[in-house]
Amino acid sequence: HLFIHSISIFQAVLIILHLSPFGSLLFSPFSSHLSSSSPIPHRERESFDSESLLSPFPQISSSGGISAMDRSPKRRSISPDDATRFPDEVLERVLALLDSPKDRSAVSLVCRDWYSAESWSRRHVFIGNCYSVSPEIVARRFPRIRSVTLKGKPRFSDFNLVPDNWGADVHSWLLVFASEYPFLEELRLKRMRVTDESLEFLALNFPNFRALSLLSCDGFSTGGLASVATHCKNLTELDIQENGIDDFGGEWLSCFPDNFNTLEVLNFSHLNTDVNPDVLERLVSRCRSLKVLKVNRSISLDCLQRLLVSAPQLTELGAGSFSQELTPRQHADLEHAFGLCKNLSVLTGLWEATAMNLSAVYPACSRLSFLNLSYTALQSQELASLLPHCPCLRRLWVLDSVGDKGLEAVGANCPSLEEIRVFPADPFDEDMINAVTESGIVAVSQGCPKLHYILYFCRQMTNAAVATVVRNCPDFTHFRLCIMNPGQPDHTTNQPMDEAFGSVVKTCKKLQRLSVSGLLTDLTFKYIGKYAKNMETLSVAFAGSSDLGMQYVMEGCSKLRKLEIRDCPFGNAALLSGLEKYESMRSLWMSACNVTMNGCRVLAREMPRLNVEVMKEEGSDDCKADKVYVYRTVAGPRRDAPPSVLTVSSL
Amino acid sequence: MEGGVAYEQGLNLKATELTLGLPGTGETEGQGGVRNNNKRPMPTSETNEEESQALKAADRGSTAPAAKLCRAQIVGWPPIRSYRKNSLQEKKDSEGEASGMYVKVSMDGAPYLRKIDLKVYRGYPELLKALEAMFKFAAGVYSEREGYKGSEYVPTYEDKDGDWMLVGDVPWDMFMSSCKRLRIMKGSEARGLGCGV
């Protein structure tokens, strides 16, 4: 057959195309990553698919070279007199090797043939806002999709700022997929509404269905999971994370047929009720390809020990409850079981782990790259004892119970650390004891020069400390600082925290995501607009002094895609300063600001390809726009909005 | 023992007082930490409307806005996912039973709260001694009829029903099981409580 080595054909194509006028177009965006089989982690899939969905096909004038541009985009267009043309099938096979959505978007803009070949060869589509496009448009644009990632509600719905019945129901998508993508294999949903009816529909209508991932979704129950377990014969992945669901018990796990053995990923860590440990053990022992297992708290340490013995090949483990008192014999057995797991790179769960029990995991930690200790309020000494066993640690999540001393231990023991997240053990407690302070974050930065991702909840911070942190670690891509008292100044100088974030944006040229907090004036935003040229996501709360603040951002941040603002003194002038910008962004959220309905109407009138939606609070006066959600769309206004969500038209 | 602790006079405790009101509205109130004279002092959770109004007013007008609002339970703040809050809450509940009975102690005028473990004390005298040492005040002499005499400071606690009670009125064991938190009141409000209102 023609394709013994697809890669070399591609290289041949590259050589030929290099000679064509379009060669230069192709070479810059293409990555050298040609493998199409390795899965791309969620975070790295960027939303450029949406861009190619949204931009109408540009008119490219034929300036020589590939003559097929003059033809209408037919499925097969072979010109016998054009020796440089490749048949569509070849082009498709070559383009199929491209994974990166950015590359694919670039490819689709080259010419009609490439547009057509790329759309036929695309297997995965990422839709960052389910209302930006309709399922019909997606199906027309990409006829042969096998894997869909869909995101729904605005992120602030995680914090109860979005009404329950807001929308983002997946069902209408499934109906279209059933007819257009009957061979759909993977569905990954985030912040969508998913009912049991939808899950059953999914399980019954897609015979090749393999991977289901539900993150922060709501609307379903364990009954829906039972449908999936019962009917999806080829399921390899069932990943149910952090969802608001009705948990009616663990019988769903028993719905996997006795001869079912294809599971590779099973995550039910946030379900609350008991599953039958025997059923789980039998399932795990017959799924020899199982790589990821994350159990819930109902699984005892005895059961966990047996699971590990039967599945030492695991690469990711979410342990259950870790507080059970163990006899020395049980502890030794558990430690031995962990010792069998030579391939563990991710360890999470460990609910309420005691220091004694934690020591059982040491033998499995030598290759650990991600350790999630945020479900147990460890003290500093316990963390300090654990960390020396994890020399390869790249990502660490902890609770602030470890204190500054615990973070010093992190700095001392984790030279490869790239990401740290410190969550508050007691977020509503305003005591000053047992929390982390600016010293902790500085200590981590001193010991971990590769740090590029931080999420830090604290009760006090100083400008000087933040400046030190970014001086030590200038490569931050994600800097999320949450000083938990709104509007709190630098506690040593009583100054606003403007200079802190100024130092972040001035020093960290690669910054993609920023969350600000503390007492902030417009100066912070002036800095952001001036220096944060790669920033794509910005989260602001209780900050700023005037409309100028938001204006600086809208005018200066050329790569901004997501902006979420709450409780800031930004009004209509600020909202409208972004007029030119919103179509190049995924969305804007503004709640409890000073925007009025009139401002929204002006925006809607000037920018007809945006949906401008307002959620009114009970009892607020008629002209206030309490919560505003603005997003670009080619699908027009929503038809499924509940009464509390008004789509603002220019009327 | 004379009431009125000397150390208070050198520190402008009133300026660092945390309240829910706008800056500048506290000037004409009487002494003590109470903003609303007839209501339970310093509630930790107000209605959403009051919060949001206070928040909006603070956002619009003042130069030092939200520092005063840190005691309010603002919707969706701090930005933590609910699954994380739920697992923390369950841990808190179980922690209370197992290892000590920690309650918060606040004193009118002091910027920081403290936390103490009630299980450590065997009775009221020990508890009061500890509080006096912690906050540097003198509580006065307790009598069932007249409450605490001879001091501006009165130790009170909030019980399970949400009522503010005088420390010492109920038997120690009952106090241990019903006390949710302690507050050392100061001034006229305290005296009102002491008279068995």
PDB file of N, CA and C in Angstrom, chain A residues 98-165:
ATOM      1  N   LEU A  98      -1.713  15.619  12.046  1.00  0.00           N
ATOM      2  CA  LEU A  98      -1.630  16.845  12.827  1.00  0.00           C
ATOM      3  C   LEU A  98      -2.615  16.779  13.981  1.00  0.00           C
ATOM      4  N   ASP A  99      -2.104  17.033  15.189  1.00  0.00           N
ATOM      5  CA  ASP A  99      -2.966  17.027  16.360  1.00  0.00           C
ATOM      6  C   ASP A  99      -3.335  18.418  16.840  1.00  0.00           C
ATOM      7  N   SER A 100      -2.371  19.297  16.793  1.00  0.00           N
ATOM      8  CA  SER A 100      -2.568  20.593  17.432  1.00  0.00           C
ATOM      9  C   SER A 100      -3.666  21.380  16.724  1.00  0.00           C
ATOM     10  N   PRO A 101      -4.661  21.826  17.484  1.00  0.00           N
ATOM     11  CA  PRO A 101      -5.744  22.607  16.872  1.00  0.00           C
ATOM     12  C   PRO A 101      -5.239  23.882  16.209  1.00  0.00           C
ATOM     13  N   LYS A 102      -4.169  24.458  16.773  1.00  0.00           N
ATOM     14  CA  LYS A 102      -3.633  25.669  16.154  1.00  0.00           C
ATOM     15  C   LYS A 102      -3.111  25.369  14.760  1.00  0.00           C
ATOM     16  N   ASP A 103      -2.397  24.260  14.655  1.00  0.00           N
ATOM     17  CA  ASP A 103      -1.881  23.867  13.339  1.00  0.00           C
ATOM     18  C   ASP A 103      -3.022  23.603  12.381  1.00  0.00           C
ATOM     19  N   ARG A 104      -4.027  22.934  12.890  1.00  0.00           N
ATOM     20  CA  ARG A 104      -5.158  22.596  12.010  1.00  0.00           C
ATOM     21  C   ARG A 104      -5.879  23.849  11.538  1.00  0.00           C
ATOM     22  N   SER A 105      -6.018  24.800  12.432  1.00  0.00           N
ATOM     23  CA  SER A 105      -6.658  26.049  12.009  1.00  0.00           C
ATOM     24  C   SER A 105      -5.830  26.733  10.943  1.00  0.00           C
ATOM     25  N   ALA A 106      -4.536  26.720  11.132  1.00  0.00           N
ATOM     26  CA  ALA A 106      -3.668  27.341  10.128  1.00  0.00           C
ATOM     27  C   ALA A 106      -3.802  26.615   8.783  1.00  0.00           C
ATOM     28  N   VAL A 107      -3.808  25.303   8.837  1.00  0.00           N
ATOM     29  CA  VAL A 107      -3.944  24.501   7.620  1.00  0.00           C
ATOM     30  C   VAL A 107      -5.248  24.820   6.889  1.00  0.00           C
ATOM     31  N   SER A 108      -6.307  24.976   7.650  1.00  0.00           N
ATOM     32  CA  SER A 108      -7.621  25.156   7.018  1.00  0.00           C
ATOM     33  C   SER A 108      -7.734  26.495   6.316  1.00  0.00           C
ATOM     34  N   LEU A 109      -6.814  27.400   6.590  1.00  0.00           N
ATOM     35  CA  LEU A 109      -6.902  28.710   5.958  1.00  0.00           C
ATOM     36  C   LEU A 109      -6.025  28.827   4.715  1.00  0.00           C
ATOM     37  N   VAL A 110      -5.320  27.772   4.375  1.00  0.00           N
ATOM     38  CA  VAL A 110      -4.368  27.867   3.257  1.00  0.00           C
ATOM     39  C   VAL A 110      -5.093  28.018   1.923  1.00  0.00           C
ATOM     40  N   CYS A 111      -6.006  27.133   1.662  1.00  0.00           N
ATOM     41  CA  CYS A 111      -6.755  27.188   0.408  1.00  0.00           C
ATOM     42  C   CYS A 111      -7.947  26.257   0.558  1.00  0.00           C
ATOM     43  N   ARG A 112      -8.833  26.260  -0.415  1.00  0.00           N
ATOM     44  CA  ARG A 112     -10.058  25.474  -0.281  1.00  0.00           C
ATOM     45  C   ARG A 112      -9.805  23.988  -0.162  1.00  0.00           C
ATOM     46  N   ASP A 113      -8.852  23.492  -0.906  1.00  0.00           N
ATOM     47  CA  ASP A 113      -8.575  22.053  -0.844  1.00  0.00           C
ATOM     48  C   ASP A 113      -8.055  21.660   0.525  1.00  0.00           C
ATOM     49  N   TRP A 114      -7.185  22.474   1.018  1.00  0.00           N
ATOM     50  CA  TRP A 114      -6.647  22.165   2.341  1.00  0.00           C
ATOM     51  C   TRP A 114      -7.731  22.315   3.398  1.00  0.00           C
ATOM     52  N   TYR A 115      -8.563  23.328   3.256  1.00  0.00           N
ATOM     53  CA  TYR A 115      -9.706  23.516   4.155  1.00  0.00           C
ATOM     54  C   TYR A 115     -10.568  22.257   4.159  1.00  0.00           C
ATOM     55  N   SER A 116     -10.848  21.779   2.962  1.00  0.00           N
ATOM     56  CA  SER A 116     -11.706  20.611   2.827  1.00  0.00           C
ATOM     57  C   SER A 116     -11.024  19.364   3.385  1.00  0.00           C
ATOM     58  N   ALA A 117      -9.768  19.176   3.018  1.00  0.00           N
ATOM     59  CA  ALA A 117      -9.066  17.980   3.500  1.00  0.00           C
ATOM     60  C   ALA A 117      -8.917  18.016   5.009  1.00  0.00           C
ATOM     61  N   GLU A 118      -8.630  19.183   5.541  1.00  0.00           N
ATOM     62  CA  GLU A 118      -8.471  19.279   6.990  1.00  0.00           C
ATOM     63  C   GLU A 118      -9.788  18.966   7.684  1.00  0.00           C
ATOM     64  N   SER A 119     -10.879  19.484   7.161  1.00  0.00           N
ATOM     65  CA  SER A 119     -12.142  19.248   7.860  1.00  0.00           C
ATOM     66  C   SER A 119     -12.564  17.790   7.769  1.00  0.00           C
ATOM     67  N   TRP A 120     -12.219  17.100   6.677  1.00  0.00           N
ATOM     68  CA  TRP A 120     -12.540  15.674   6.588  1.00  0.00           C
ATOM     69  C   TRP A 120     -11.635  14.832   7.470  1.00  0.00           C
ATOM     70  N   SER A 121     -10.443  15.332   7.716  1.00  0.00           N
ATOM     71  CA  SER A 121      -9.507  14.510   8.493  1.00  0.00           C
ATOM     72  C   SER A 121      -9.556  14.808   9.983  1.00  0.00           C
ATOM     73  N   ARG A 122     -10.315  15.819  10.364  1.00  0.00           N
ATOM     74  CA  ARG A 122     -10.334  16.153  11.790  1.00  0.00           C
ATOM     75  C   ARG A 122     -11.169  15.151  12.556  1.00  0.00           C
ATOM     76  N   ARG A 123     -10.588  14.679  13.661  1.00  0.00           N
ATOM     77  CA  ARG A 123     -11.290  13.683  14.460  1.00  0.00           C
ATOM     78  C   ARG A 123     -11.729  14.219  15.812  1.00  0.00           C
ATOM     79  N   HIS A 124     -11.087  15.297  16.247  1.00  0.00           N
ATOM     80  CA  HIS A 124     -11.448  15.819  17.563  1.00  0.00           C
ATOM     81  C   HIS A 124     -11.811  17.302  17.451  1.00  0.00           C
ATOM     82  N   VAL A 125     -12.892  17.699  18.074  1.00  0.00           N
ATOM     83  CA  VAL A 125     -13.243  19.115  18.085  1.00  0.00           C
ATOM     84  C   VAL A 125     -13.420  19.598  19.521  1.00  0.00           C
ATOM     85  N   PHE A 126     -12.887  20.773  19.784  1.00  0.00           N
ATOM     86  CA  PHE A 126     -12.978  21.375  21.109  1.00  0.00           C
ATOM     87  C   PHE A 126     -13.848  22.626  21.004  1.00  0.00           C
ATOM     88  N   ILE A 127     -14.907  22.673  21.773  1.00  0.00           N
ATOM     89  CA  ILE A 127     -15.797  23.837  21.748  1.00  0.00           C
ATOM     90  C   ILE A 127     -15.818  24.455  23.137  1.00  0.00           C
ATOM     91  N   GLY A 128     -15.166  25.597  23.272  1.00  0.00           N
ATOM     92  CA  GLY A 128     -14.970  26.199  24.578  1.00  0.00           C
ATOM     93  C   GLY A 128     -16.223  26.837  25.165  1.00  0.00           C
ATOM     94  N   ASN A 129     -17.190  27.146  24.311  1.00  0.00           N
ATOM     95  CA  ASN A 129     -18.443  27.723  24.789  1.00  0.00           C
ATOM     96  C   ASN A 129     -19.553  27.112  23.947  1.00  0.00           C
ATOM     97  N   CYS A 130     -20.366  26.294  24.581  1.00  0.00           N
ATOM     98  CA  CYS A 130     -21.356  25.530  23.797  1.00  0.00           C
ATOM     99  C   CYS A 130     -22.355  26.419  23.083  1.00  0.00           C
ATOM    100  N   TYR A 131     -22.470  27.682  23.513  1.00  0.00           N
ATOM    101  CA  TYR A 131     -23.413  28.558  22.833  1.00  0.00           C
ATOM    102  C   TYR A 131     -22.773  29.389  21.721  1.00  0.00           C
ATOM    103  N   SER A 132     -21.492  29.204  21.493  1.00  0.00           N
ATOM    104  CA  SER A 132     -20.851  29.986  20.438  1.00  0.00           C
ATOM    105  C   SER A 132     -21.158  29.412  19.056  1.00  0.00           C
ATOM    106  N   VAL A 133     -21.658  28.197  19.047  1.00  0.00           N
ATOM    107  CA  VAL A 133     -21.876  27.529  17.767  1.00  0.00           C
ATOM    108  C   VAL A 133     -22.977  26.491  17.980  1.00  0.00           C
ATOM    109  N   SER A 134     -23.658  26.098  16.924  1.00  0.00           N
ATOM    110  CA  SER A 134     -24.707  25.091  17.095  1.00  0.00           C
ATOM    111  C   SER A 134     -24.182  23.722  16.666  1.00  0.00           C
ATOM    112  N   PRO A 135     -24.753  22.650  17.178  1.00  0.00           N
ATOM    113  CA  PRO A 135     -24.275  21.324  16.776  1.00  0.00           C
ATOM    114  C   PRO A 135     -24.406  21.093  15.273  1.00  0.00           C
ATOM    115  N   GLU A 136     -25.418  21.698  14.655  1.00  0.00           N
ATOM    116  CA  GLU A 136     -25.574  21.524  13.209  1.00  0.00           C
ATOM    117  C   GLU A 136     -24.413  22.138  12.453  1.00  0.00           C
ATOM    118  N   ILE A 137     -23.993  23.313  12.883  1.00  0.00           N
ATOM    119  CA  ILE A 137     -22.866  23.980  12.207  1.00  0.00           C
ATOM    120  C   ILE A 137     -21.606  23.145  12.374  1.00  0.00           C
ATOM    121  N   VAL A 138     -21.409  22.620  13.576  1.00  0.00           N
ATOM    122  CA  VAL A 138     -20.219  21.799  13.820  1.00  0.00           C
ATOM    123  C   VAL A 138     -20.213  20.584  12.908  1.00  0.00           C
ATOM    124  N   ALA A 139     -21.356  19.948  12.808  1.00  0.00           N
ATOM    125  CA  ALA A 139     -21.427  18.722  12.008  1.00  0.00           C
ATOM    126  C   ALA A 139     -21.199  19.009  10.534  1.00  0.00           C
ATOM    127  N   ARG A 140     -21.659  20.173  10.095  1.00  0.00           N
ATOM    128  CA  ARG A 140     -21.438  20.540   8.683  1.00  0.00           C
ATOM    129  C   ARG A 140     -19.962  20.820   8.435  1.00  0.00           C
ATOM    130  N   ARG A 141     -19.348  21.438   9.400  1.00  0.00           N
ATOM    131  CA  ARG A 141     -17.959  21.868   9.227  1.00  0.00           C
ATOM    132  C   ARG A 141     -16.986  20.717   9.327  1.00  0.00           C
ATOM    133  N   PHE A 142     -17.265  19.815  10.258  1.00  0.00           N
ATOM    134  CA  PHE A 142     -16.376  18.673  10.481  1.00  0.00           C
ATOM    135  C   PHE A 142     -17.197  17.399  10.426  1.00  0.00           C
ATOM    136  N   PRO A 143     -17.206  16.751   9.268  1.00  0.00           N
ATOM    137  CA  PRO A 143     -18.126  15.612   9.103  1.00  0.00           C
ATOM    138  C   PRO A 143     -17.709  14.323   9.803  1.00  0.00           C
ATOM    139  N   ARG A 144     -16.428  14.224  10.205  1.00  0.00           N
ATOM    140  CA  ARG A 144     -15.999  12.889  10.647  1.00  0.00           C
ATOM    141  C   ARG A 144     -15.419  12.906  12.058  1.00  0.00           C
ATOM    142  N   ILE A 145     -16.076  13.591  12.920  1.00  0.00           N
ATOM    143  CA  ILE A 145     -15.564  13.722  14.285  1.00  0.00           C
ATOM    144  C   ILE A 145     -15.789  12.446  15.086  1.00  0.00           C
ATOM    145  N   ARG A 146     -14.770  12.114  15.888  1.00  0.00           N
ATOM    146  CA  ARG A 146     -14.916  10.952  16.766  1.00  0.00           C
ATOM    147  C   ARG A 146     -14.857  11.347  18.242  1.00  0.00           C
ATOM    148  N   SER A 147     -14.375  12.573  18.486  1.00  0.00           N
ATOM    149  CA  SER A 147     -14.165  12.958  19.884  1.00  0.00           C
ATOM    150  C   SER A 147     -14.543  14.419  20.063  1.00  0.00           C
ATOM    151  N   VAL A 148     -15.390  14.691  21.046  1.00  0.00           N
ATOM    152  CA  VAL A 148     -15.879  16.053  21.280  1.00  0.00           C
ATOM    153  C   VAL A 148     -15.578  16.490  22.699  1.00  0.00           C
ATOM    154  N   THR A 149     -15.082  17.706  22.846  1.00  0.00           N
ATOM    155  CA  THR A 149     -14.952  18.330  24.160  1.00  0.00           C
ATOM    156  C   THR A 149     -15.832  19.575  24.148  1.00  0.00           C
ATOM    157  N   LEU A 150     -16.717  19.673  25.132  1.00  0.00           N
ATOM    158  CA  LEU A 150     -17.682  20.770  25.183  1.00  0.00           C
ATOM    159  C   LEU A 150     -17.650  21.426  26.550  1.00  0.00           C
ATOM    160  N   LYS A 151     -17.602  22.752  26.566  1.00  0.00           N
ATOM    161  CA  LYS A 151     -17.687  23.426  27.860  1.00  0.00           C
ATOM    162  C   LYS A 151     -18.913  24.318  27.866  1.00  0.00           C
ATOM    163  N   GLY A 152     -19.564  24.429  28.977  1.00  0.00           N
ATOM    164  CA  GLY A 152     -20.844  25.126  29.044  1.00  0.00           C
ATOM    165  C   GLY A 152     -20.846  26.390  29.875  1.00  0.00           C
ATOM    166  N   LYS A 153     -21.186  26.246  31.140  1.00  0.00           N
ATOM    167  CA  LYS A 153     -21.456  27.430  31.950  1.00  0.00           C
ATOM    168  C   LYS A 153     -20.211  28.265  32.185  1.00  0.00           C
ATOM    169  N   PRO A 154     -20.423  29.569  32.438  1.00  0.00           N
ATOM    170  CA  PRO A 154     -19.298  30.426  32.808  1.00  0.00           C
ATOM    171  C   PRO A 154     -18.641  29.909  34.085  1.00  0.00           C
ATOM    172  N   ARG A 155     -17.362  30.152  34.205  1.00  0.00           N
ATOM    173  CA  ARG A 155     -16.610  29.561  35.312  1.00  0.00           C
ATOM    174  C   ARG A 155     -17.157  29.966  36.671  1.00  0.00           C
ATOM    175  N   PHE A 156     -17.724  31.161  36.779  1.00  0.00           N
ATOM    176  CA  PHE A 156     -18.226  31.607  38.076  1.00  0.00           C
ATOM    177  C   PHE A 156     -19.433  30.796  38.554  1.00  0.00           C
ATOM    178  N   SER A 157     -19.913  29.888  37.716  1.00  0.00           N
ATOM    179  CA  SER A 157     -20.964  28.998  38.216  1.00  0.00           C
ATOM    180  C   SER A 157     -20.390  28.043  39.254  1.00  0.00           C
ATOM    181  N   ASP A 158     -19.102  27.844  39.250  1.00  0.00           N
ATOM    182  CA  ASP A 158     -18.461  27.025  40.287  1.00  0.00           C
ATOM    183  C   ASP A 158     -18.677  27.634  41.663  1.00  0.00           C
ATOM    184  N   PHE A 159     -18.884  28.950  41.709  1.00  0.00           N
ATOM    185  CA  PHE A 159     -18.989  29.636  42.996  1.00  0.00           C
ATOM    186  C   PHE A 159     -20.411  30.122  43.219  1.00  0.00           C
ATOM    187  N   ASN A 160     -21.367  29.404  42.636  1.00  0.00           N
ATOM    188  CA  ASN A 160     -22.789  29.697  42.864  1.00  0.00           C
ATOM    189  C   ASN A 160     -23.240  31.052  42.370  1.00  0.00           C
ATOM    190  N   LEU A 161     -22.584  31.609  41.377  1.00  0.00           N
ATOM    191  CA  LEU A 161     -23.011  32.907  40.877  1.00  0.00           C
ATOM    192  C   LEU A 161     -23.941  32.790  39.673  1.00  0.00           C
ATOM    193  N   VAL A 162     -24.171  31.583  39.204  1.00  0.00           N
ATOM    194  CA  VAL A 162     -25.008  31.393  38.021  1.00  0.00           C
ATOM    195  C   VAL A 162     -26.248  30.610  38.449  1.00  0.00           C
ATOM    196  N   PRO A 163     -27.442  31.048  38.030  1.00  0.00           N
ATOM    197  CA  PRO A 163     -28.648  30.321  38.445  1.00  0.00           C
ATOM    198  C   PRO A 163     -28.619  28.872  37.979  1.00  0.00           C
ATOM    199  N   ASP A 164     -29.286  28.013  38.751  1.00  0.00           N
ATOM    200  CA  ASP A 164     -29.229  26.577  38.507  1.00  0.00           C
ATOM    201  C   ASP A 164     -29.709  26.147  37.138  1.00  0.00           C
ATOM    202  N   ASN A 165     -30.758  26.800  36.670  1.00  0.00           N
ATOM    203  CA  ASN A 165     -31.375  26.360  35.418  1.00  0.00           C
ATOM    204  C   ASN A 165     -30.836  27.139  34.223  1.00  0.00           C
TER     205      ASN A 165
END
